[in-house]
């Protein structure tokens, strides 16, 4: 049985014989049973989203395995790279991270990532007795579809960097990738605060600000894979210049980098006023999304939002209430990520497990 990736990043034979590929880690009325190997009912072939009734009733037993299967999960953030090992049940069994130096050449960034990959590959084998089946990646955007290239706003050295091809060359495994906040949306729908919700938005408020949207149980992609990039909604017309080139983007006003530029202090040392302001602006953006897309739930993760805690979330909810006055959006709520700081890596793992399942069925 070979784990070698084809040119399009899909495995030729791994999934056909492994029997350990879970349902898509995404929205369902109950937590998907990773051991289920049933085929979806009519209509599910196009979306890859599990049928909730079927997920709840069909749970065939897995054959005995001497070692667990895992996905090598990678999170590409604005100030750090993180990697971990995620099982088919969404358990993060190991992790490591590396702080990104901004003023280095592109290859220096990738060498740091490759060192982490080698370290976790060794630990998967030697410490966990686990077999890595694929690589799942969540990356700050903008990105090209499937992470053929990445251009994170806050990593200037990576512009159109061919991340997927490089990871395939390094690991000789199938590689599946998406925006980091879209990956978080998968994780929160699978195991977190959005379980049972077929319509919601996930936001990350960290070094940058990202977003992912799930409608009718389907994660939105858009023509280039960047749907839901809410960090570049305008919340302060004529405001601060954003790294994307526009002015007044949510990322330019409420991200960790923006807060440091505005206050001269790191976001780990905020004033009460800056926590309130950040929450208010995030709530304003969330209200626009709820009004536009008929949503009633916004899940927020990321080090800034979770670090600002109750002050941030209270201010965000007040702002959300103030700006959601339509009959269908009134009462929308904003809630912290249930997966906390594990969310990004579990999300990247979810991208990998979903990609494996879809590749087995010939879906993109």
mmCIF file of C-alpha atoms in Angstrom:
data_model
loop_
_atom_site.group_PDB
_atom_site.id
_atom_site.type_symbol
_atom_site.label_atom_id
_atom_site.label_comp_id
_atom_site.label_asym_id
_atom_site.label_seq_id
_atom_site.Cartn_x
_atom_site.Cartn_y
_atom_site.Cartn_z
ATOM 1 C CA UNK A 1 0.000 0.000 0.000
ATOM 2 C CA UNK A 2 1.559 3.242 -1.097
ATOM 3 C CA UNK A 3 1.185 6.718 0.374
ATOM 4 C CA UNK A 4 2.790 8.367 -2.643
ATOM 5 C CA UNK A 5 0.850 11.396 -3.912
ATOM 6 C CA UNK A 6 -0.249 11.845 -7.498
ATOM 7 C CA UNK A 7 0.385 15.091 -9.319
ATOM 8 C CA UNK A 8 -2.978 16.490 -8.176
ATOM 9 C CA UNK A 9 -2.240 15.747 -4.520
ATOM 10 C CA UNK A 10 -4.525 12.724 -4.204
ATOM 11 C CA UNK A 11 -3.411 9.315 -3.026
ATOM 12 C CA UNK A 12 -3.705 6.483 -5.541
ATOM 13 C CA UNK A 13 -4.329 3.662 -3.109
ATOM 14 C CA UNK A 14 -4.093 4.622 0.544
ATOM 15 C CA UNK A 15 -7.775 5.148 1.205
ATOM 16 C CA UNK A 16 -9.049 2.315 -0.890
ATOM 17 C CA UNK A 17 -7.596 -0.191 1.544
ATOM 18 C CA UNK A 18 -7.195 1.629 4.833
ATOM 19 C CA UNK A 19 -10.853 1.581 5.931
ATOM 20 C CA UNK A 20 -10.102 4.391 8.367
ATOM 21 C CA UNK A 21 -11.277 7.510 6.576
ATOM 22 C CA UNK A 22 -13.973 9.388 8.547
ATOM 23 C CA UNK A 23 -16.986 11.276 7.363
ATOM 24 C CA UNK A 24 -16.191 14.828 6.342
ATOM 25 C CA UNK A 25 -15.237 16.728 9.504
ATOM 26 C CA UNK A 26 -17.906 19.380 9.059
ATOM 27 C CA UNK A 27 -21.416 20.279 10.060
ATOM 28 C CA UNK A 28 -23.843 17.592 11.200
ATOM 29 C CA UNK A 29 -26.582 17.379 13.800
ATOM 30 C CA UNK A 30 -24.434 14.914 15.684
ATOM 31 C CA UNK A 31 -20.715 14.366 15.816
ATOM 32 C CA UNK A 32 -19.675 12.261 12.782
ATOM 33 C CA UNK A 33 -18.482 8.762 13.683
ATOM 34 C CA UNK A 34 -14.959 8.517 12.228
ATOM 35 C CA UNK A 35 -15.336 4.756 11.798
ATOM 36 C CA UNK A 36 -18.297 5.060 9.448
ATOM 37 C CA UNK A 37 -17.485 3.963 5.909
ATOM 38 C CA UNK A 38 -20.965 4.225 4.403
ATOM 39 C CA UNK A 39 -21.661 5.961 1.134
ATOM 40 C CA UNK A 40 -23.690 9.199 1.273
ATOM 41 C CA UNK A 41 -27.314 9.358 0.298
ATOM 42 C CA UNK A 42 -28.517 11.100 -2.820
ATOM 43 C CA UNK A 43 -27.194 14.634 -3.137
ATOM 44 C CA UNK A 44 -24.179 14.172 -0.856
ATOM 45 C CA UNK A 45 -21.751 13.178 -3.615
ATOM 46 C CA UNK A 46 -21.492 16.772 -4.807
ATOM 47 C CA UNK A 47 -20.861 18.385 -1.434
ATOM 48 C CA UNK A 48 -19.156 15.611 0.531
ATOM 49 C CA UNK A 49 -21.198 16.610 3.599
ATOM 50 C CA UNK A 50 -22.481 13.667 5.668
ATOM 51 C CA UNK A 51 -26.217 13.101 5.939
ATOM 52 C CA UNK A 52 -27.037 13.773 9.627
ATOM 53 C CA UNK A 53 -29.560 10.942 9.909
ATOM 54 C CA UNK A 54 -27.162 8.495 8.347
ATOM 55 C CA UNK A 55 -24.288 9.646 10.546
ATOM 56 C CA UNK A 56 -26.414 9.065 13.609
ATOM 57 C CA UNK A 57 -27.474 5.538 12.713
ATOM 58 C CA UNK A 58 -24.644 3.858 10.784
ATOM 59 C CA UNK A 59 -21.471 3.081 12.721
ATOM 60 C CA UNK A 60 -19.748 0.017 11.275
ATOM 61 C CA UNK A 61 -16.863 -1.218 13.394
ATOM 62 C CA UNK A 62 -13.308 -0.696 12.239
ATOM 63 C CA UNK A 63 -11.049 -3.666 11.763
ATOM 64 C CA UNK A 64 -8.359 -4.029 14.435
ATOM 65 C CA UNK A 65 -5.305 -1.881 13.764
ATOM 66 C CA UNK A 66 -1.901 -2.164 15.332
ATOM 67 C CA UNK A 67 -1.207 1.570 14.950
ATOM 68 C CA UNK A 68 -3.406 4.667 14.631
ATOM 69 C CA UNK A 69 -3.749 6.652 11.446
ATOM 70 C CA UNK A 70 -3.106 10.384 11.720
ATOM 71 C CA UNK A 71 -3.000 13.478 9.568
ATOM 72 C CA UNK A 72 0.015 15.765 9.806
ATOM 73 C CA UNK A 73 -1.724 19.090 10.472
ATOM 74 C CA UNK A 74 0.034 22.385 9.671
ATOM 75 C CA UNK A 75 -1.126 25.885 10.620
ATOM 76 C CA UNK A 76 0.496 28.797 8.783
ATOM 77 C CA UNK A 77 -0.105 31.940 10.835
ATOM 78 C CA UNK A 78 1.189 35.480 10.630
ATOM 79 C CA UNK A 79 3.763 35.119 13.409
ATOM 80 C CA UNK A 80 4.152 31.374 13.852
ATOM 81 C CA UNK A 81 4.067 28.014 12.121
ATOM 82 C CA UNK A 82 2.492 25.172 14.083
ATOM 83 C CA UNK A 83 2.201 21.481 13.314
ATOM 84 C CA UNK A 84 0.537 18.541 14.991
ATOM 85 C CA UNK A 85 -0.798 15.014 14.639
ATOM 86 C CA UNK A 86 -4.591 14.666 14.430
ATOM 87 C CA UNK A 87 -6.419 11.346 14.607
ATOM 88 C CA UNK A 88 -9.600 10.467 12.732
ATOM 89 C CA UNK A 89 -11.533 11.303 15.910
ATOM 90 C CA UNK A 90 -10.125 14.819 15.973
ATOM 91 C CA UNK A 91 -7.692 14.165 18.815
ATOM 92 C CA UNK A 92 -4.562 16.312 18.739
ATOM 93 C CA UNK A 93 -1.991 13.850 20.092
ATOM 94 C CA UNK A 94 1.179 15.895 19.532
ATOM 95 C CA UNK A 95 2.141 19.409 18.468
ATOM 96 C CA UNK A 96 5.032 21.797 17.976
ATOM 97 C CA UNK A 97 5.476 25.395 16.833
ATOM 98 C CA UNK A 98 8.036 27.814 15.483
ATOM 99 C CA UNK A 99 8.028 31.616 15.700
ATOM 100 C CA UNK A 100 8.283 33.223 12.271
ATOM 101 C CA UNK A 101 11.013 35.771 11.614
ATOM 102 C CA UNK A 102 9.553 38.384 9.292
ATOM 103 C CA UNK A 103 12.717 39.597 7.559
ATOM 104 C CA UNK A 104 14.036 36.390 6.022
ATOM 105 C CA UNK A 105 14.025 34.916 2.530
ATOM 106 C CA UNK A 106 11.219 32.552 1.446
ATOM 107 C CA UNK A 107 13.382 29.441 1.663
ATOM 108 C CA UNK A 108 14.305 30.187 5.280
ATOM 109 C CA UNK A 109 10.615 30.063 6.186
ATOM 110 C CA UNK A 110 10.220 26.752 4.418
ATOM 111 C CA UNK A 111 13.323 25.247 6.031
ATOM 112 C CA UNK A 112 11.834 26.004 9.452
ATOM 113 C CA UNK A 113 8.618 24.285 8.400
ATOM 114 C CA UNK A 114 10.501 21.277 7.044
ATOM 115 C CA UNK A 115 12.339 20.850 10.359
ATOM 116 C CA UNK A 116 9.009 20.688 12.206
ATOM 117 C CA UNK A 117 7.664 18.173 9.701
ATOM 118 C CA UNK A 118 10.696 15.928 10.155
ATOM 119 C CA UNK A 119 10.433 16.189 13.941
ATOM 120 C CA UNK A 120 6.743 15.245 14.002
ATOM 121 C CA UNK A 121 7.208 12.471 11.469
ATOM 122 C CA UNK A 122 9.809 10.903 13.756
ATOM 123 C CA UNK A 123 7.590 11.333 16.814
ATOM 124 C CA UNK A 124 4.582 9.843 15.031
ATOM 125 C CA UNK A 125 6.598 6.695 14.345
ATOM 126 C CA UNK A 126 8.735 6.418 17.457
ATOM 127 C CA UNK A 127 6.506 7.809 20.229
ATOM 128 C CA UNK A 128 2.966 7.188 18.985
ATOM 129 C CA UNK A 129 3.313 4.200 16.683
ATOM 130 C CA UNK A 130 1.152 6.147 14.231
ATOM 131 C CA UNK A 131 1.065 6.175 10.451
ATOM 132 C CA UNK A 132 0.707 9.560 8.736
ATOM 133 C CA UNK A 133 -1.836 9.277 5.919
ATOM 134 C CA UNK A 134 -1.852 12.829 4.572
ATOM 135 C CA UNK A 135 -0.962 16.445 5.237
ATOM 136 C CA UNK A 136 -3.694 18.970 6.078
ATOM 137 C CA UNK A 137 -2.889 22.680 6.010
ATOM 138 C CA UNK A 138 -4.677 25.805 7.182
ATOM 139 C CA UNK A 139 -2.977 28.987 5.960
ATOM 140 C CA UNK A 140 -3.511 32.690 6.353
ATOM 141 C CA UNK A 141 -4.592 34.241 3.073
ATOM 142 C CA UNK A 142 -4.951 35.122 0.411
ATOM 143 C CA UNK A 143 -4.330 31.739 -1.175
ATOM 144 C CA UNK A 144 -4.843 29.982 -4.479
ATOM 145 C CA UNK A 145 -7.304 27.092 -4.481
ATOM 146 C CA UNK A 146 -5.960 23.983 -2.686
ATOM 147 C CA UNK A 147 -2.961 26.091 -1.557
ATOM 148 C CA UNK A 148 -1.240 25.710 -4.896
ATOM 149 C CA UNK A 149 0.270 29.056 -3.870
ATOM 150 C CA UNK A 150 0.007 31.107 -0.675
ATOM 151 C CA UNK A 151 0.509 34.830 -0.100
ATOM 152 C CA UNK A 152 -0.174 35.517 3.592
ATOM 153 C CA UNK A 153 -0.521 39.268 4.090
ATOM 154 C CA UNK A 154 1.636 39.178 7.217
ATOM 155 C CA UNK A 155 4.441 37.032 5.754
ATOM 156 C CA UNK A 156 5.894 39.396 3.120
ATOM 157 C CA UNK A 157 8.514 36.898 1.932
ATOM 158 C CA UNK A 158 5.826 34.463 0.776
ATOM 159 C CA UNK A 159 4.119 35.866 -2.286
ATOM 160 C CA UNK A 160 2.716 33.172 -4.584
ATOM 161 C CA UNK A 161 4.828 30.635 -2.725
ATOM 162 C CA UNK A 162 4.138 27.105 -4.104
ATOM 163 C CA UNK A 163 3.396 25.581 -0.702
ATOM 164 C CA UNK A 164 1.447 22.518 -1.782
ATOM 165 C CA UNK A 165 4.046 21.292 -4.263
ATOM 166 C CA UNK A 166 6.853 21.839 -1.776
ATOM 167 C CA UNK A 167 5.009 19.887 0.934
ATOM 168 C CA UNK A 168 4.336 17.046 -1.499
ATOM 169 C CA UNK A 169 8.022 16.896 -2.368
ATOM 170 C CA UNK A 170 9.022 16.915 1.305
ATOM 171 C CA UNK A 171 6.518 14.385 2.652
ATOM 172 C CA UNK A 172 5.652 12.220 -0.389
ATOM 173 C CA UNK A 173 2.075 12.294 0.914
ATOM 174 C CA UNK A 174 -1.186 13.712 -0.419
ATOM 175 C CA UNK A 175 -1.529 17.352 0.643
ATOM 176 C CA UNK A 176 -4.848 19.137 1.202
ATOM 177 C CA UNK A 177 -5.124 22.770 2.216
ATOM 178 C CA UNK A 178 -7.441 25.706 2.799
ATOM 179 C CA UNK A 179 -7.635 29.089 4.472
ATOM 180 C CA UNK A 180 -6.951 28.906 8.208
ATOM 181 C CA UNK A 181 -10.343 30.319 9.211
ATOM 182 C CA UNK A 182 -12.149 27.956 6.822
ATOM 183 C CA UNK A 183 -10.244 25.130 8.482
ATOM 184 C CA UNK A 184 -11.410 26.427 11.867
ATOM 185 C CA UNK A 185 -14.990 26.423 10.562
ATOM 186 C CA UNK A 186 -14.623 22.731 9.699
ATOM 187 C CA UNK A 187 -13.243 21.989 13.162
ATOM 188 C CA UNK A 188 -15.940 23.928 15.020
ATOM 189 C CA UNK A 189 -18.690 22.272 12.987
ATOM 190 C CA UNK A 190 -17.130 18.844 13.557
ATOM 191 C CA UNK A 191 -16.208 18.995 17.242
ATOM 192 C CA UNK A 192 -16.736 22.517 18.541
ATOM 193 C CA UNK A 193 -19.207 25.304 19.199
ATOM 194 C CA UNK A 194 -21.043 24.927 15.867
ATOM 195 C CA UNK A 195 -21.932 21.240 16.149
ATOM 196 C CA UNK A 196 -25.484 20.786 14.882
ATOM 197 C CA UNK A 197 -25.525 24.152 13.078
ATOM 198 C CA UNK A 198 -25.666 23.931 9.261
ATOM 199 C CA UNK A 199 -25.352 27.732 8.933
ATOM 200 C CA UNK A 200 -22.673 29.722 10.737
ATOM 201 C CA UNK A 201 -19.564 31.854 10.367
ATOM 202 C CA UNK A 202 -16.180 31.243 11.995
ATOM 203 C CA UNK A 203 -13.737 34.086 12.599
ATOM 204 C CA UNK A 204 -10.125 34.101 13.731
ATOM 205 C CA UNK A 205 -8.889 37.274 15.419
ATOM 206 C CA UNK A 206 -5.181 36.851 15.911
ATOM 207 C CA UNK A 207 -2.129 38.325 14.170
ATOM 208 C CA UNK A 208 -4.543 38.817 11.273
ATOM 209 C CA UNK A 209 -8.294 38.361 10.901
ATOM 210 C CA UNK A 210 -9.816 35.593 8.797
ATOM 211 C CA UNK A 211 -13.194 33.993 8.284
ATOM 212 C CA UNK A 212 -15.017 30.968 6.957
ATOM 213 C CA UNK A 213 -18.724 30.554 6.189
ATOM 214 C CA UNK A 214 -20.858 27.419 6.232
ATOM 215 C CA UNK A 215 -24.237 27.606 4.461
ATOM 216 C CA UNK A 216 -26.687 24.724 4.328
ATOM 217 C CA UNK A 217 -23.997 22.403 5.646
ATOM 218 C CA UNK A 218 -21.457 23.351 2.975
ATOM 219 C CA UNK A 219 -18.224 25.268 3.511
ATOM 220 C CA UNK A 220 -18.141 28.088 0.970
ATOM 221 C CA UNK A 221 -15.104 28.221 -1.307
ATOM 222 C CA UNK A 222 -15.622 30.959 -3.902
ATOM 223 C CA UNK A 223 -13.956 31.078 -7.296
ATOM 224 C CA UNK A 224 -10.400 31.139 -5.881
ATOM 225 C CA UNK A 225 -10.969 29.437 -2.516
ATOM 226 C CA UNK A 226 -10.948 32.688 -0.527
ATOM 227 C CA UNK A 227 -14.659 32.951 0.350
ATOM 228 C CA UNK A 228 -15.301 34.251 3.851
ATOM 229 C CA UNK A 229 -12.157 36.398 4.096
ATOM 230 C CA UNK A 230 -13.973 38.743 6.469
ATOM 231 C CA UNK A 231 -10.771 40.369 7.668
ATOM 232 C CA UNK A 232 -10.970 42.575 4.597
ATOM 233 C CA UNK A 233 -14.465 43.908 5.180
ATOM 234 C CA UNK A 234 -14.348 47.681 5.648
ATOM 235 C CA UNK A 235 -15.323 48.626 9.206
ATOM 236 C CA UNK A 236 -13.700 52.089 9.393
ATOM 237 C CA UNK A 237 -14.065 53.927 6.052
ATOM 238 C CA UNK A 238 -10.914 55.951 5.469
ATOM 239 C CA UNK A 239 -9.251 54.195 8.397
ATOM 240 C CA UNK A 240 -5.839 52.617 8.748
ATOM 241 C CA UNK A 241 -4.031 51.281 5.693
ATOM 242 C CA UNK A 242 -4.232 47.493 5.505
ATOM 243 C CA UNK A 243 -1.533 45.164 4.274
ATOM 244 C CA UNK A 244 -3.862 44.326 1.380
ATOM 245 C CA UNK A 245 -3.687 47.955 0.191
ATOM 246 C CA UNK A 246 -7.175 49.098 1.200
ATOM 247 C CA UNK A 247 -8.071 51.347 4.129
ATOM 248 C CA UNK A 248 -10.217 50.539 7.139
ATOM 249 C CA UNK A 249 -10.286 46.747 6.822
ATOM 250 C CA UNK A 250 -11.200 44.806 9.959
ATOM 251 C CA UNK A 251 -7.691 43.312 9.877
ATOM 252 C CA UNK A 252 -6.160 46.802 9.778
ATOM 253 C CA UNK A 253 -8.192 47.885 12.810
ATOM 254 C CA UNK A 254 -8.649 44.830 15.025
ATOM 255 C CA UNK A 255 -5.824 42.347 14.416
ATOM 256 C CA UNK A 256 -2.930 41.773 16.770
ATOM 257 C CA UNK A 257 -0.560 43.655 14.479
ATOM 258 C CA UNK A 258 -3.012 46.562 14.205
ATOM 259 C CA UNK A 259 -3.454 46.766 17.967
ATOM 260 C CA UNK A 260 0.305 46.892 18.471
ATOM 261 C CA UNK A 261 0.632 49.641 15.851
ATOM 262 C CA UNK A 262 -2.231 51.666 17.344
ATOM 263 C CA UNK A 263 -1.234 51.368 21.000
ATOM 264 C CA UNK A 264 2.510 50.781 20.890
ATOM 265 C CA UNK A 265 1.916 47.756 23.149
ATOM 266 C CA UNK A 266 1.639 44.065 22.313
ATOM 267 C CA UNK A 267 -1.900 42.673 22.201
ATOM 268 C CA UNK A 268 -1.066 40.634 25.300
ATOM 269 C CA UNK A 269 -1.057 43.935 27.242
ATOM 270 C CA UNK A 270 -4.305 45.576 26.144
ATOM 271 C CA UNK A 271 -6.182 48.393 27.772
ATOM 272 C CA UNK A 272 -9.841 47.948 28.624
ATOM 273 C CA UNK A 273 -10.716 50.435 25.886
ATOM 274 C CA UNK A 274 -8.824 48.531 23.177
ATOM 275 C CA UNK A 275 -10.514 45.256 24.175
ATOM 276 C CA UNK A 276 -13.891 46.971 23.900
ATOM 277 C CA UNK A 277 -13.046 48.611 20.588
ATOM 278 C CA UNK A 278 -11.776 45.375 19.084
ATOM 279 C CA UNK A 279 -14.931 43.557 20.147
ATOM 280 C CA UNK A 280 -17.129 46.318 18.767
ATOM 281 C CA UNK A 281 -15.475 46.223 15.345
ATOM 282 C CA UNK A 282 -15.619 42.432 15.152
ATOM 283 C CA UNK A 283 -19.293 42.561 16.155
ATOM 284 C CA UNK A 284 -19.941 45.125 13.428
ATOM 285 C CA UNK A 285 -18.366 42.899 10.767
ATOM 286 C CA UNK A 286 -20.190 39.856 12.128
ATOM 287 C CA UNK A 287 -23.505 41.725 11.900
ATOM 288 C CA UNK A 288 -22.915 42.502 8.225
ATOM 289 C CA UNK A 289 -22.243 38.834 7.533
ATOM 290 C CA UNK A 290 -25.339 37.710 9.466
ATOM 291 C CA UNK A 291 -27.523 40.245 7.663
ATOM 292 C CA UNK A 292 -26.148 39.328 4.251
ATOM 293 C CA UNK A 293 -26.138 35.541 4.621
ATOM 294 C CA UNK A 294 -29.045 34.835 7.002
ATOM 295 C CA UNK A 295 -26.874 33.526 9.853
ATOM 296 C CA UNK A 296 -27.574 33.347 13.567
ATOM 297 C CA UNK A 297 -24.231 32.044 14.890
ATOM 298 C CA UNK A 298 -20.684 33.419 14.720
ATOM 299 C CA UNK A 299 -17.864 31.407 16.344
ATOM 300 C CA UNK A 300 -14.707 33.370 17.119
ATOM 301 C CA UNK A 301 -11.248 32.012 17.862
ATOM 302 C CA UNK A 302 -7.715 33.343 17.682
ATOM 303 C CA UNK A 303 -5.268 34.544 20.311
ATOM 304 C CA UNK A 304 -6.515 38.140 20.403
ATOM 305 C CA UNK A 305 -10.221 37.333 20.794
ATOM 306 C CA UNK A 306 -9.680 34.503 23.262
ATOM 307 C CA UNK A 307 -7.055 36.494 25.160
ATOM 308 C CA UNK A 308 -9.382 39.511 25.536
ATOM 309 C CA UNK A 309 -12.013 37.059 26.805
ATOM 310 C CA UNK A 310 -15.254 38.310 28.356
ATOM 311 C CA UNK A 311 -14.636 42.009 27.684
ATOM 312 C CA UNK A 312 -14.167 41.338 23.976
ATOM 313 C CA UNK A 313 -17.127 38.991 23.644
ATOM 314 C CA UNK A 314 -19.521 41.236 25.572
ATOM 315 C CA UNK A 315 -18.611 44.226 23.410
ATOM 316 C CA UNK A 316 -18.894 42.130 20.251
ATOM 317 C CA UNK A 317 -22.336 40.856 21.233
ATOM 318 C CA UNK A 318 -23.594 44.370 22.026
ATOM 319 C CA UNK A 319 -22.394 45.553 18.608
ATOM 320 C CA UNK A 320 -23.904 42.513 16.916
ATOM 321 C CA UNK A 321 -27.265 43.131 18.614
ATOM 322 C CA UNK A 322 -27.194 46.781 17.626
ATOM 323 C CA UNK A 323 -26.707 46.022 13.937
ATOM 324 C CA UNK A 324 -28.826 42.889 13.419
ATOM 325 C CA UNK A 325 -32.372 44.255 13.307
ATOM 326 C CA UNK A 326 -33.844 42.206 10.478
ATOM 327 C CA UNK A 327 -36.364 39.527 11.462
ATOM 328 C CA UNK A 328 -34.050 36.686 10.392
ATOM 329 C CA UNK A 329 -30.823 38.064 11.892
ATOM 330 C CA UNK A 330 -32.214 39.489 15.136
ATOM 331 C CA UNK A 331 -30.982 37.381 18.028
ATOM 332 C CA UNK A 332 -27.768 36.277 16.322
ATOM 333 C CA UNK A 333 -25.080 35.376 18.815
ATOM 334 C CA UNK A 334 -21.311 35.432 18.917
ATOM 335 C CA UNK A 335 -19.510 32.769 20.925
ATOM 336 C CA UNK A 336 -15.910 31.712 21.655
ATOM 337 C CA UNK A 337 -14.357 28.771 19.856
ATOM 338 C CA UNK A 338 -14.854 25.670 21.968
ATOM 339 C CA UNK A 339 -11.545 24.253 20.720
ATOM 340 C CA UNK A 340 -9.491 27.181 22.033
ATOM 341 C CA UNK A 341 -5.844 27.193 20.929
ATOM 342 C CA UNK A 342 -6.129 23.654 19.538
ATOM 343 C CA UNK A 343 -8.700 24.793 16.973
ATOM 344 C CA UNK A 344 -6.298 25.794 14.174
ATOM 345 C CA UNK A 345 -4.458 22.451 14.207
ATOM 346 C CA UNK A 346 -7.634 20.392 14.580
ATOM 347 C CA UNK A 347 -8.990 22.446 11.689
ATOM 348 C CA UNK A 348 -5.951 21.670 9.543
ATOM 349 C CA UNK A 349 -6.406 18.015 10.483
ATOM 350 C CA UNK A 350 -10.058 18.240 9.451
ATOM 351 C CA UNK A 351 -8.977 19.587 6.056
ATOM 352 C CA UNK A 352 -6.687 16.584 5.643
ATOM 353 C CA UNK A 353 -9.260 13.973 6.693
ATOM 354 C CA UNK A 354 -11.918 15.540 4.478
ATOM 355 C CA UNK A 355 -9.508 15.605 1.556
ATOM 356 C CA UNK A 356 -8.716 11.920 2.008
ATOM 357 C CA UNK A 357 -12.384 10.982 2.044
ATOM 358 C CA UNK A 358 -13.133 13.032 -1.028
ATOM 359 C CA UNK A 359 -10.137 11.733 -2.945
ATOM 360 C CA UNK A 360 -11.361 8.195 -2.395
ATOM 361 C CA UNK A 361 -14.645 9.157 -4.035
ATOM 362 C CA UNK A 362 -13.066 11.073 -6.877
ATOM 363 C CA UNK A 363 -14.293 14.424 -5.575
ATOM 364 C CA UNK A 364 -12.182 17.583 -5.705
#
